[in-house]
mmCIF file of C-alpha atoms in Angstrom:
data_model
loop_
_atom_site.group_PDB
_atom_site.id
_atom_site.type_symbol
_atom_site.label_atom_id
_atom_site.label_comp_id
_atom_site.label_asym_id
_atom_site.label_seq_id
_atom_site.Cartn_x
_atom_site.Cartn_y
_atom_site.Cartn_z
ATOM 1 C CA UNK A 1 20.579 7.977 31.272
ATOM 2 C CA UNK A 2 17.679 5.522 31.247
ATOM 3 C CA UNK A 3 17.486 2.805 33.863
ATOM 4 C CA UNK A 4 16.039 -0.665 33.935
ATOM 5 C CA UNK A 5 13.105 -1.875 36.012
ATOM 6 C CA UNK A 6 15.261 -2.156 39.146
ATOM 7 C CA UNK A 7 16.675 1.330 38.789
ATOM 8 C CA UNK A 8 20.042 -0.008 37.622
ATOM 9 C CA UNK A 9 21.691 2.087 34.889
ATOM 10 C CA UNK A 10 20.981 0.855 31.358
ATOM 11 C CA UNK A 11 24.191 0.307 29.427
ATOM 12 C CA UNK A 12 24.981 -1.519 26.197
ATOM 13 C CA UNK A 13 25.416 -5.166 27.031
ATOM 14 C CA UNK A 14 23.559 -4.738 30.325
ATOM 15 C CA UNK A 15 20.431 -6.630 31.264
ATOM 16 C CA UNK A 16 18.057 -3.908 30.032
ATOM 17 C CA UNK A 17 19.786 -3.745 26.668
ATOM 18 C CA UNK A 18 19.697 -7.540 26.362
ATOM 19 C CA UNK A 19 15.995 -7.635 27.287
ATOM 20 C CA UNK A 20 15.197 -4.872 24.815
ATOM 21 C CA UNK A 21 16.979 -6.680 22.003
ATOM 22 C CA UNK A 22 15.261 -9.982 22.854
ATOM 23 C CA UNK A 23 11.787 -8.427 23.012
ATOM 24 C CA UNK A 24 12.127 -6.373 19.807
ATOM 25 C CA UNK A 25 13.640 -9.345 17.938
ATOM 26 C CA UNK A 26 10.690 -11.442 19.125
ATOM 27 C CA UNK A 27 8.258 -8.731 17.980
ATOM 28 C CA UNK A 28 9.656 -8.762 14.444
ATOM 29 C CA UNK A 29 9.733 -12.558 14.383
ATOM 30 C CA UNK A 30 6.087 -12.766 15.542
ATOM 31 C CA UNK A 31 5.110 -10.100 13.021
ATOM 32 C CA UNK A 32 6.776 -12.102 10.293
ATOM 33 C CA UNK A 33 5.092 -15.318 11.416
ATOM 34 C CA UNK A 34 1.567 -14.132 12.147
ATOM 35 C CA UNK A 35 1.179 -10.563 10.910
ATOM 36 C CA UNK A 36 -0.179 -7.699 12.969
ATOM 37 C CA UNK A 37 -3.519 -9.438 13.535
ATOM 38 C CA UNK A 38 -1.743 -12.294 15.360
ATOM 39 C CA UNK A 39 0.570 -10.113 17.460
ATOM 40 C CA UNK A 40 0.093 -10.448 21.258
ATOM 41 C CA UNK A 41 2.222 -9.386 24.218
ATOM 42 C CA UNK A 42 1.859 -12.921 25.613
ATOM 43 C CA UNK A 43 3.449 -14.550 22.569
ATOM 44 C CA UNK A 44 6.196 -11.938 22.318
ATOM 45 C CA UNK A 45 7.030 -12.329 26.019
ATOM 46 C CA UNK A 46 7.138 -16.123 25.701
ATOM 47 C CA UNK A 47 9.324 -15.977 22.603
ATOM 48 C CA UNK A 48 11.764 -13.476 24.123
ATOM 49 C CA UNK A 49 11.974 -15.092 27.563
ATOM 50 C CA UNK A 50 11.243 -11.700 29.167
ATOM 51 C CA UNK A 51 8.448 -11.521 31.748
ATOM 52 C CA UNK A 52 5.091 -10.362 30.399
ATOM 53 C CA UNK A 53 4.733 -7.745 33.133
ATOM 54 C CA UNK A 54 8.077 -6.232 32.142
ATOM 55 C CA UNK A 55 6.987 -6.054 28.510
ATOM 56 C CA UNK A 56 3.700 -4.333 29.416
ATOM 57 C CA UNK A 57 5.482 -1.883 31.734
ATOM 58 C CA UNK A 58 8.134 -0.853 29.209
ATOM 59 C CA UNK A 59 6.186 -0.875 25.945
ATOM 60 C CA UNK A 60 2.546 -0.598 26.964
ATOM 61 C CA UNK A 61 1.317 -3.151 24.437
ATOM 62 C CA UNK A 62 1.474 -4.377 20.860
ATOM 63 C CA UNK A 63 1.440 -0.924 19.264
ATOM 64 C CA UNK A 64 4.307 0.280 21.457
ATOM 65 C CA UNK A 65 6.317 -2.830 20.608
ATOM 66 C CA UNK A 66 5.759 -2.365 16.884
ATOM 67 C CA UNK A 67 6.716 1.308 17.083
ATOM 68 C CA UNK A 68 9.882 0.486 19.067
ATOM 69 C CA UNK A 69 10.847 -2.249 16.582
ATOM 70 C CA UNK A 70 10.477 0.107 13.630
ATOM 71 C CA UNK A 71 12.335 2.839 15.536
ATOM 72 C CA UNK A 72 15.205 0.445 16.272
ATOM 73 C CA UNK A 73 15.515 -0.392 12.576
ATOM 74 C CA UNK A 74 16.455 3.264 12.068
ATOM 75 C CA UNK A 75 19.693 2.506 13.941
ATOM 76 C CA UNK A 76 20.554 -0.566 11.879
ATOM 77 C CA UNK A 77 23.311 1.046 9.819
ATOM 78 C CA UNK A 78 21.467 0.328 6.562
ATOM 79 C CA UNK A 79 22.839 2.171 3.549
ATOM 80 C CA UNK A 80 21.865 2.001 -0.136
ATOM 81 C CA UNK A 81 24.117 0.058 -2.511
ATOM 82 C CA UNK A 82 26.265 2.088 -4.890
ATOM 83 C CA UNK A 83 26.677 1.075 -8.528
ATOM 84 C CA UNK A 84 28.335 4.236 -9.827
ATOM 85 C CA UNK A 85 25.263 5.545 -11.692
ATOM 86 C CA UNK A 86 21.863 6.821 -10.583
ATOM 87 C CA UNK A 87 19.837 4.372 -12.656
ATOM 88 C CA UNK A 88 21.739 1.404 -11.228
ATOM 89 C CA UNK A 89 21.548 2.742 -7.668
ATOM 90 C CA UNK A 90 17.762 3.183 -7.926
ATOM 91 C CA UNK A 91 17.368 -0.284 -9.458
ATOM 92 C CA UNK A 92 19.369 -1.762 -6.566
ATOM 93 C CA UNK A 93 17.039 0.008 -4.113
ATOM 94 C CA UNK A 94 14.026 -1.347 -5.962
ATOM 95 C CA UNK A 95 15.292 -4.924 -6.014
ATOM 96 C CA UNK A 96 15.861 -4.678 -2.252
ATOM 97 C CA UNK A 97 12.257 -3.522 -1.743
ATOM 98 C CA UNK A 98 10.889 -6.455 -3.725
ATOM 99 C CA UNK A 99 13.136 -8.916 -1.893
ATOM 100 C CA UNK A 100 11.791 -7.602 1.432
ATOM 101 C CA UNK A 101 8.326 -8.739 0.362
ATOM 102 C CA UNK A 102 9.025 -11.901 -1.519
ATOM 103 C CA UNK A 103 12.224 -13.127 0.095
ATOM 104 C CA UNK A 104 10.344 -14.926 2.849
ATOM 105 C CA UNK A 105 6.647 -15.750 3.039
ATOM 106 C CA UNK A 106 3.706 -13.470 2.246
ATOM 107 C CA UNK A 107 3.535 -12.225 5.818
ATOM 108 C CA UNK A 108 6.901 -10.525 5.667
ATOM 109 C CA UNK A 109 7.825 -7.863 8.190
ATOM 110 C CA UNK A 110 7.449 -4.874 5.839
ATOM 111 C CA UNK A 111 4.057 -6.131 4.669
ATOM 112 C CA UNK A 112 3.005 -6.686 8.280
ATOM 113 C CA UNK A 113 4.062 -3.180 9.306
ATOM 114 C CA UNK A 114 2.264 -1.598 6.336
ATOM 115 C CA UNK A 115 -0.808 -3.671 7.180
ATOM 116 C CA UNK A 116 -0.641 -2.679 10.856
ATOM 117 C CA UNK A 117 -0.641 0.997 9.909
ATOM 118 C CA UNK A 118 -4.183 0.586 8.506
ATOM 119 C CA UNK A 119 -5.365 -0.549 11.919
ATOM 120 C CA UNK A 120 -3.401 1.565 14.360
ATOM 121 C CA UNK A 121 -2.547 5.266 14.331
ATOM 122 C CA UNK A 122 0.528 4.560 16.436
ATOM 123 C CA UNK A 123 1.740 2.000 13.909
ATOM 124 C CA UNK A 124 1.053 4.511 11.113
ATOM 125 C CA UNK A 125 3.141 7.135 12.925
ATOM 126 C CA UNK A 126 5.974 4.638 13.404
ATOM 127 C CA UNK A 127 5.793 3.624 9.741
ATOM 128 C CA UNK A 128 5.870 7.266 8.629
ATOM 129 C CA UNK A 129 9.015 7.882 10.709
ATOM 130 C CA UNK A 130 10.574 4.670 9.371
ATOM 131 C CA UNK A 131 10.017 5.673 5.741
ATOM 132 C CA UNK A 132 11.137 9.267 6.336
ATOM 133 C CA UNK A 133 14.419 7.834 7.625
ATOM 134 C CA UNK A 134 14.737 5.395 4.700
ATOM 135 C CA UNK A 135 14.027 8.158 2.171
ATOM 136 C CA UNK A 136 16.673 10.312 3.837
ATOM 137 C CA UNK A 137 19.321 7.583 3.731
ATOM 138 C CA UNK A 138 18.408 6.488 0.192
ATOM 139 C CA UNK A 139 18.569 10.112 -0.964
ATOM 140 C CA UNK A 140 22.370 9.916 -0.686
ATOM 141 C CA UNK A 141 22.515 8.155 -4.063
ATOM 142 C CA UNK A 142 20.654 11.075 -5.661
ATOM 143 C CA UNK A 143 22.808 13.701 -3.955
ATOM 144 C CA UNK A 144 25.879 11.934 -5.304
ATOM 145 C CA UNK A 145 24.298 11.773 -8.781
ATOM 146 C CA UNK A 146 23.769 15.541 -8.639
ATOM 147 C CA UNK A 147 27.449 15.969 -7.726
ATOM 148 C CA UNK A 148 28.388 13.798 -10.714
ATOM 149 C CA UNK A 149 26.230 15.962 -12.982
ATOM 150 C CA UNK A 150 23.589 13.278 -13.632
ATOM 151 C CA UNK A 151 20.806 15.567 -12.386
ATOM 152 C CA UNK A 152 20.617 19.331 -11.979
ATOM 153 C CA UNK A 153 21.203 21.137 -8.681
ATOM 154 C CA UNK A 154 17.937 21.744 -6.848
ATOM 155 C CA UNK A 155 16.615 18.241 -7.601
ATOM 156 C CA UNK A 156 14.552 16.916 -4.670
ATOM 157 C CA UNK A 157 16.447 13.703 -3.789
ATOM 158 C CA UNK A 158 13.679 12.085 -1.708
ATOM 159 C CA UNK A 159 11.178 12.604 -4.517
ATOM 160 C CA UNK A 160 13.455 10.731 -6.926
ATOM 161 C CA UNK A 161 13.624 7.853 -4.432
ATOM 162 C CA UNK A 162 9.839 7.798 -4.069
ATOM 163 C CA UNK A 163 9.422 7.728 -7.861
ATOM 164 C CA UNK A 164 11.735 4.717 -8.138
ATOM 165 C CA UNK A 165 10.062 2.603 -5.449
ATOM 166 C CA UNK A 166 6.393 3.678 -5.617
ATOM 167 C CA UNK A 167 5.491 1.541 -8.674
ATOM 168 C CA UNK A 168 6.884 -1.517 -6.865
ATOM 169 C CA UNK A 169 4.985 -0.929 -3.625
ATOM 170 C CA UNK A 170 1.885 -0.221 -5.723
ATOM 171 C CA UNK A 171 2.047 -3.675 -7.313
ATOM 172 C CA UNK A 172 2.970 -5.390 -4.035
ATOM 173 C CA UNK A 173 0.478 -3.704 -1.697
ATOM 174 C CA UNK A 174 -2.319 -2.195 -3.779
ATOM 175 C CA UNK A 175 -2.974 -3.771 -7.178
ATOM 176 C CA UNK A 176 -1.519 -7.114 -5.976
ATOM 177 C CA UNK A 177 0.310 -7.789 -9.233
ATOM 178 C CA UNK A 178 3.572 -9.712 -9.567
ATOM 179 C CA UNK A 179 6.716 -7.581 -9.822
ATOM 180 C CA UNK A 180 9.177 -8.646 -12.500
ATOM 181 C CA UNK A 181 12.812 -7.547 -12.632
ATOM 182 C CA UNK A 182 11.835 -5.549 -15.723
ATOM 183 C CA UNK A 183 9.306 -3.583 -13.620
ATOM 184 C CA UNK A 184 12.037 -2.663 -11.123
ATOM 185 C CA UNK A 185 14.407 -1.621 -13.881
ATOM 186 C CA UNK A 186 11.760 0.406 -15.733
ATOM 187 C CA UNK A 187 10.823 2.313 -12.564
ATOM 188 C CA UNK A 188 14.506 3.059 -11.907
ATOM 189 C CA UNK A 189 15.101 4.132 -15.505
ATOM 190 C CA UNK A 190 12.047 6.413 -15.586
ATOM 191 C CA UNK A 191 12.991 8.050 -12.269
ATOM 192 C CA UNK A 192 16.651 8.511 -13.272
ATOM 193 C CA UNK A 193 15.767 9.853 -16.733
ATOM 194 C CA UNK A 194 13.188 12.255 -15.309
ATOM 195 C CA UNK A 195 15.721 13.413 -12.717
ATOM 196 C CA UNK A 196 18.216 14.009 -15.526
ATOM 197 C CA UNK A 197 15.798 16.371 -17.277
ATOM 198 C CA UNK A 198 15.222 18.370 -14.075
ATOM 199 C CA UNK A 199 11.727 16.975 -13.517
ATOM 200 C CA UNK A 200 12.284 16.803 -9.744
ATOM 201 C CA UNK A 201 13.431 20.389 -9.299
ATOM 202 C CA UNK A 202 10.539 21.994 -7.416
ATOM 203 C CA UNK A 203 9.074 25.080 -9.123
ATOM 204 C CA UNK A 204 10.485 28.326 -7.698
ATOM 205 C CA UNK A 205 8.412 29.573 -4.757
ATOM 206 C CA UNK B 1 -30.235 -18.106 -14.651
ATOM 207 C CA UNK B 2 -29.488 -17.969 -10.936
ATOM 208 C CA UNK B 3 -32.319 -18.414 -8.492
ATOM 209 C CA UNK B 4 -33.000 -17.165 -4.982
ATOM 210 C CA UNK B 5 -33.166 -19.247 -1.811
ATOM 211 C CA UNK B 6 -36.686 -20.437 -2.607
ATOM 212 C CA UNK B 7 -35.843 -21.454 -6.161
ATOM 213 C CA UNK B 8 -37.614 -18.434 -7.640
ATOM 214 C CA UNK B 9 -35.906 -16.942 -10.693
ATOM 215 C CA UNK B 10 -33.543 -14.070 -9.886
ATOM 216 C CA UNK B 11 -34.351 -11.007 -11.920
ATOM 217 C CA UNK B 12 -33.401 -7.335 -11.607
ATOM 218 C CA UNK B 13 -35.781 -5.747 -9.134
ATOM 219 C CA UNK B 14 -36.727 -9.167 -7.707
ATOM 220 C CA UNK B 15 -36.253 -10.135 -4.085
ATOM 221 C CA UNK B 16 -32.865 -11.778 -4.646
ATOM 222 C CA UNK B 17 -31.568 -8.722 -6.439
ATOM 223 C CA UNK B 18 -32.879 -6.461 -3.667
ATOM 224 C CA UNK B 19 -31.321 -8.660 -0.976
ATOM 225 C CA UNK B 20 -28.014 -8.739 -2.826
ATOM 226 C CA UNK B 21 -27.947 -4.980 -3.148
ATOM 227 C CA UNK B 22 -28.873 -4.505 0.522
ATOM 228 C CA UNK B 23 -26.222 -6.951 1.760
ATOM 229 C CA UNK B 24 -23.410 -5.643 -0.442
ATOM 230 C CA UNK B 25 -24.278 -2.021 0.387
ATOM 231 C CA UNK B 26 -24.176 -2.973 4.061
ATOM 232 C CA UNK B 27 -20.807 -4.671 3.576
ATOM 233 C CA UNK B 28 -19.267 -1.520 2.105
ATOM 234 C CA UNK B 29 -20.865 0.637 4.783
ATOM 235 C CA UNK B 30 -19.524 -1.616 7.566
ATOM 236 C CA UNK B 31 -16.122 -1.697 5.913
ATOM 237 C CA UNK B 32 -16.124 2.090 5.814
ATOM 238 C CA UNK B 33 -17.209 2.321 9.458
ATOM 239 C CA UNK B 34 -15.073 -0.347 11.086
ATOM 240 C CA UNK B 35 -12.504 -1.582 8.578
ATOM 241 C CA UNK B 36 -11.876 -5.212 7.736
ATOM 242 C CA UNK B 37 -10.969 -6.068 11.345
ATOM 243 C CA UNK B 38 -14.471 -5.065 12.489
ATOM 244 C CA UNK B 39 -16.376 -6.787 9.677
ATOM 245 C CA UNK B 40 -18.799 -9.531 10.832
ATOM 246 C CA UNK B 41 -21.653 -11.333 9.092
ATOM 247 C CA UNK B 42 -23.855 -10.545 12.113
ATOM 248 C CA UNK B 43 -23.435 -6.776 11.729
ATOM 249 C CA UNK B 44 -23.830 -6.890 7.955
ATOM 250 C CA UNK B 45 -27.014 -8.969 8.258
ATOM 251 C CA UNK B 46 -28.435 -6.616 10.874
ATOM 252 C CA UNK B 47 -27.616 -3.539 8.814
ATOM 253 C CA UNK B 48 -29.055 -4.978 5.603
ATOM 254 C CA UNK B 49 -32.205 -6.443 7.160
ATOM 255 C CA UNK B 50 -31.428 -9.789 5.461
ATOM 256 C CA UNK B 51 -31.415 -12.924 7.619
ATOM 257 C CA UNK B 52 -27.981 -14.007 8.849
ATOM 258 C CA UNK B 53 -28.519 -17.587 7.606
ATOM 259 C CA UNK B 54 -29.238 -16.283 4.104
ATOM 260 C CA UNK B 55 -26.044 -14.229 4.145
ATOM 261 C CA UNK B 56 -23.960 -17.220 5.249
ATOM 262 C CA UNK B 57 -25.583 -19.475 2.641
ATOM 263 C CA UNK B 58 -25.037 -17.112 -0.280
ATOM 264 C CA UNK B 59 -21.646 -15.581 0.543
ATOM 265 C CA UNK B 60 -20.024 -18.001 2.964
ATOM 266 C CA UNK B 61 -18.626 -15.309 5.246
ATOM 267 C CA UNK B 62 -16.820 -12.007 5.465
ATOM 268 C CA UNK B 63 -14.258 -12.766 2.739
ATOM 269 C CA UNK B 64 -16.960 -13.789 0.275
ATOM 270 C CA UNK B 65 -18.921 -10.615 1.027
ATOM 271 C CA UNK B 66 -15.881 -8.440 0.488
ATOM 272 C CA UNK B 67 -15.047 -10.209 -2.780
ATOM 273 C CA UNK B 68 -18.645 -9.834 -4.010
ATOM 274 C CA UNK B 69 -18.694 -6.142 -3.075
ATOM 275 C CA UNK B 70 -15.492 -5.478 -4.995
ATOM 276 C CA UNK B 71 -16.782 -7.575 -7.914
ATOM 277 C CA UNK B 72 -20.021 -5.574 -8.006
ATOM 278 C CA UNK B 73 -18.048 -2.318 -8.189
ATOM 279 C CA UNK B 74 -16.740 -3.570 -11.531
ATOM 280 C CA UNK B 75 -20.299 -3.145 -12.857
ATOM 281 C CA UNK B 76 -20.714 0.390 -11.565
ATOM 282 C CA UNK B 77 -20.316 2.132 -14.924
ATOM 283 C CA UNK B 78 -17.315 4.096 -13.687
ATOM 284 C CA UNK B 79 -15.330 5.815 -16.417
ATOM 285 C CA UNK B 80 -12.340 8.162 -16.235
ATOM 286 C CA UNK B 81 -12.906 11.883 -16.713
ATOM 287 C CA UNK B 82 -11.747 13.386 -20.012
ATOM 288 C CA UNK B 83 -9.973 16.737 -20.131
ATOM 289 C CA UNK B 84 -8.770 16.634 -23.736
ATOM 290 C CA UNK B 85 -5.101 15.958 -22.924
ATOM 291 C CA UNK B 86 -3.255 13.016 -21.354
ATOM 292 C CA UNK B 87 -1.660 15.001 -18.537
ATOM 293 C CA UNK B 88 -5.009 16.421 -17.459
ATOM 294 C CA UNK B 89 -6.734 13.048 -17.746
ATOM 295 C CA UNK B 90 -4.091 11.397 -15.548
ATOM 296 C CA UNK B 91 -4.262 14.239 -13.027
ATOM 297 C CA UNK B 92 -8.063 13.821 -12.851
ATOM 298 C CA UNK B 93 -7.568 10.097 -12.169
ATOM 299 C CA UNK B 94 -5.055 10.909 -9.442
ATOM 300 C CA UNK B 95 -7.279 13.449 -7.738
ATOM 301 C CA UNK B 96 -10.058 10.849 -7.709
ATOM 302 C CA UNK B 97 -7.734 8.328 -6.018
ATOM 303 C CA UNK B 98 -6.801 10.797 -3.291
ATOM 304 C CA UNK B 99 -10.429 11.783 -2.743
ATOM 305 C CA UNK B 100 -11.307 8.098 -2.253
ATOM 306 C CA UNK B 101 -8.960 8.028 0.732
ATOM 307 C CA UNK B 102 -9.434 11.432 2.245
ATOM 308 C CA UNK B 103 -12.981 12.284 1.229
ATOM 309 C CA UNK B 104 -14.461 10.500 4.204
ATOM 310 C CA UNK B 105 -12.709 9.227 7.331
ATOM 311 C CA UNK B 106 -9.408 7.333 7.537
ATOM 312 C CA UNK B 107 -11.191 4.001 7.329
ATOM 313 C CA UNK B 108 -12.410 4.595 3.816
ATOM 314 C CA UNK B 109 -13.565 1.690 1.682
ATOM 315 C CA UNK B 110 -10.501 1.579 -0.605
ATOM 316 C CA UNK B 111 -8.174 1.686 2.398
ATOM 317 C CA UNK B 112 -10.203 -1.055 4.090
ATOM 318 C CA UNK B 113 -10.070 -3.287 1.010
ATOM 319 C CA UNK B 114 -6.312 -2.775 0.607
ATOM 320 C CA UNK B 115 -5.883 -3.531 4.313
ATOM 321 C CA UNK B 116 -8.057 -6.658 4.070
ATOM 322 C CA UNK B 117 -5.863 -7.997 1.273
ATOM 323 C CA UNK B 118 -2.954 -8.248 3.725
ATOM 324 C CA UNK B 119 -5.001 -10.580 5.896
ATOM 325 C CA UNK B 120 -6.949 -12.686 3.428
ATOM 326 C CA UNK B 121 -5.915 -14.336 0.173
ATOM 327 C CA UNK B 122 -9.498 -14.173 -1.055
ATOM 328 C CA UNK B 123 -9.588 -10.419 -0.420
ATOM 329 C CA UNK B 124 -6.233 -10.086 -2.215
ATOM 330 C CA UNK B 125 -7.633 -11.956 -5.232
ATOM 331 C CA UNK B 126 -10.713 -9.729 -5.264
ATOM 332 C CA UNK B 127 -8.560 -6.610 -4.986
ATOM 333 C CA UNK B 128 -6.331 -7.795 -7.833
ATOM 334 C CA UNK B 129 -9.377 -8.297 -10.073
ATOM 335 C CA UNK B 130 -10.764 -4.909 -9.020
ATOM 336 C CA UNK B 131 -7.555 -3.087 -9.953
ATOM 337 C CA UNK B 132 -7.141 -5.021 -13.199
ATOM 338 C CA UNK B 133 -10.592 -3.772 -14.176
ATOM 339 C CA UNK B 134 -9.835 -0.197 -13.090
ATOM 340 C CA UNK B 135 -6.541 -0.194 -15.018
ATOM 341 C CA UNK B 136 -8.369 -1.465 -18.090
ATOM 342 C CA UNK B 137 -11.057 1.213 -17.919
ATOM 343 C CA UNK B 138 -8.570 3.986 -17.080
ATOM 344 C CA UNK B 139 -6.361 2.893 -19.971
ATOM 345 C CA UNK B 140 -8.938 4.401 -22.359
ATOM 346 C CA UNK B 141 -7.488 7.857 -21.727
ATOM 347 C CA UNK B 142 -4.051 6.613 -22.816
ATOM 348 C CA UNK B 143 -5.413 4.855 -25.893
ATOM 349 C CA UNK B 144 -7.106 8.097 -26.909
ATOM 350 C CA UNK B 145 -3.871 10.023 -26.291
ATOM 351 C CA UNK B 146 -2.056 7.607 -28.623
ATOM 352 C CA UNK B 147 -4.739 8.257 -31.255
ATOM 353 C CA UNK B 148 -4.201 12.007 -30.807
ATOM 354 C CA UNK B 149 -0.449 11.552 -31.267
ATOM 355 C CA UNK B 150 0.479 12.390 -27.665
ATOM 356 C CA UNK B 151 2.272 9.047 -27.229
ATOM 357 C CA UNK B 152 3.711 6.583 -29.747
ATOM 358 C CA UNK B 153 1.872 3.471 -30.916
ATOM 359 C CA UNK B 154 2.871 0.449 -28.862
ATOM 360 C CA UNK B 155 2.704 2.375 -25.567
ATOM 361 C CA UNK B 156 1.430 0.123 -22.754
ATOM 362 C CA UNK B 157 -1.673 2.051 -21.591
ATOM 363 C CA UNK B 158 -2.069 0.287 -18.226
ATOM 364 C CA UNK B 159 1.564 0.973 -17.342
ATOM 365 C CA UNK B 160 1.021 4.696 -17.916
ATOM 366 C CA UNK B 161 -1.973 4.565 -15.576
ATOM 367 C CA UNK B 162 0.054 2.734 -12.911
ATOM 368 C CA UNK B 163 2.832 5.330 -13.183
ATOM 369 C CA UNK B 164 0.350 8.159 -12.621
ATOM 370 C CA UNK B 165 -1.332 6.692 -9.531
ATOM 371 C CA UNK B 166 1.460 4.677 -7.868
ATOM 372 C CA UNK B 167 3.172 7.677 -6.198
ATOM 373 C CA UNK B 168 -0.172 8.647 -4.643
ATOM 374 C CA UNK B 169 -0.971 5.191 -3.280
ATOM 375 C CA UNK B 170 2.633 5.011 -2.034
ATOM 376 C CA UNK B 171 2.163 8.139 0.090
ATOM 377 C CA UNK B 172 -1.327 7.111 1.231
ATOM 378 C CA UNK B 173 -0.695 3.443 2.059
ATOM 379 C CA UNK B 174 3.036 2.936 2.537
ATOM 380 C CA UNK B 175 5.061 5.981 3.576
ATOM 381 C CA UNK B 176 1.984 7.564 5.186
ATOM 382 C CA UNK B 177 2.763 11.052 3.930
ATOM 383 C CA UNK B 178 0.219 13.723 3.059
ATOM 384 C CA UNK B 179 -0.625 14.056 -0.643
ATOM 385 C CA UNK B 180 -0.755 17.615 -1.947
ATOM 386 C CA UNK B 181 -2.414 18.620 -5.221
ATOM 387 C CA UNK B 182 1.101 19.336 -6.495
ATOM 388 C CA UNK B 183 2.048 15.690 -5.874
ATOM 389 C CA UNK B 184 -0.902 14.522 -7.987
ATOM 390 C CA UNK B 185 -0.049 16.942 -10.760
ATOM 391 C CA UNK B 186 3.662 16.034 -10.734
ATOM 392 C CA UNK B 187 2.893 12.306 -10.978
ATOM 393 C CA UNK B 188 0.524 12.968 -13.900
ATOM 394 C CA UNK B 189 3.041 15.225 -15.641
ATOM 395 C CA UNK B 190 5.917 12.728 -15.234
ATOM 396 C CA UNK B 191 3.794 9.844 -16.526
ATOM 397 C CA UNK B 192 2.445 11.833 -19.486
ATOM 398 C CA UNK B 193 5.877 13.226 -20.401
ATOM 399 C CA UNK B 194 7.487 9.777 -20.173
ATOM 400 C CA UNK B 195 4.677 8.340 -22.295
ATOM 401 C CA UNK B 196 5.318 11.085 -24.855
ATOM 402 C CA UNK B 197 8.963 10.028 -25.207
ATOM 403 C CA UNK B 198 7.995 6.381 -25.749
ATOM 404 C CA UNK B 199 9.143 5.262 -22.291
ATOM 405 C CA UNK B 200 6.172 2.898 -21.952
ATOM 406 C CA UNK B 201 6.699 1.065 -25.229
ATOM 407 C CA UNK B 202 7.864 -2.392 -24.134
ATOM 408 C CA UNK B 203 11.197 -3.461 -25.628
ATOM 409 C CA UNK B 204 10.793 -5.672 -28.704
ATOM 410 C CA UNK B 205 10.601 -9.326 -27.766
#
């Protein structure tokens, strides 16, 4: 069992848990406000009401805070929406991706984390783990589609998920083009149709 | 006709042209070495041998230099490789994308420009123009495939290009996963096959 700075046992609802939640909430809020370039332990400590020295001791610095915030989001209970069909499920995933970028301002949390990964290996590692977890959870909609007979057994579920969201991230992060609802739906349709033809069954070893 | 700082006519091979080339080469080299976060007019001026005041006067600052460097790359004569078939052409494009990220160090120029766009609207505008130009030039391989009967008339050539490269940029820039040759080839195959079935013909208005 972990313990807080005074050696007291850490338990849900205890002081350590409350401090952790306050600091990681403040990290995401600062990231959303200022992006990775504007992230400082001083501002996060001030926003959270937790002492700066405590923040440095527990998380080491900005990179540790970002990694812990992304790691925490893996425990957030997120699950993909179900529509009853693979194409609809993938479109719902895609619309959620786009909303994560455009729902607030340009310096949204996902954009900030993707940006941070260009500047910090630790942030890149945290982002990789975050997306591995999201792929894994999103893959449930493909596994269920296989069970319904919408795609053949042996289909790689994570690869179907990547195919549905990659064109959206490409426009948002790389080519910097607007993403229309039709772009989301086309990406979902292409991925679902390709899955239906067995295009995501890896070649036999 | 533009003129240099002394009012002399700018001509290819003249001093202004030489200075421009030296400064923009230095910008890309600095970007490759240090990324956008490490880019300064001082370092670019020192590397290029052009006076700092001249650099400030002509380009305004780091964002203007980055935009001019990306704009210049649109005049570089780049053209997509031809293999004789759409799938091969798209795979060649994809392999070139991956090489641009992994051919040198992690802070490659494309990665630095994509990273810069998260931090600067001017860099984002320059990146958008850069990719619009690349899509346009790459689209030639799709137009030729339509002429050969590999895809129906009305196919959106740029959308086929996006489909072929998006899964690679997604792994490189977003999910931070390694890109295997098989990933490049699968993305090219999926895009070419979908194009062949008319999947990139926009619905009638």
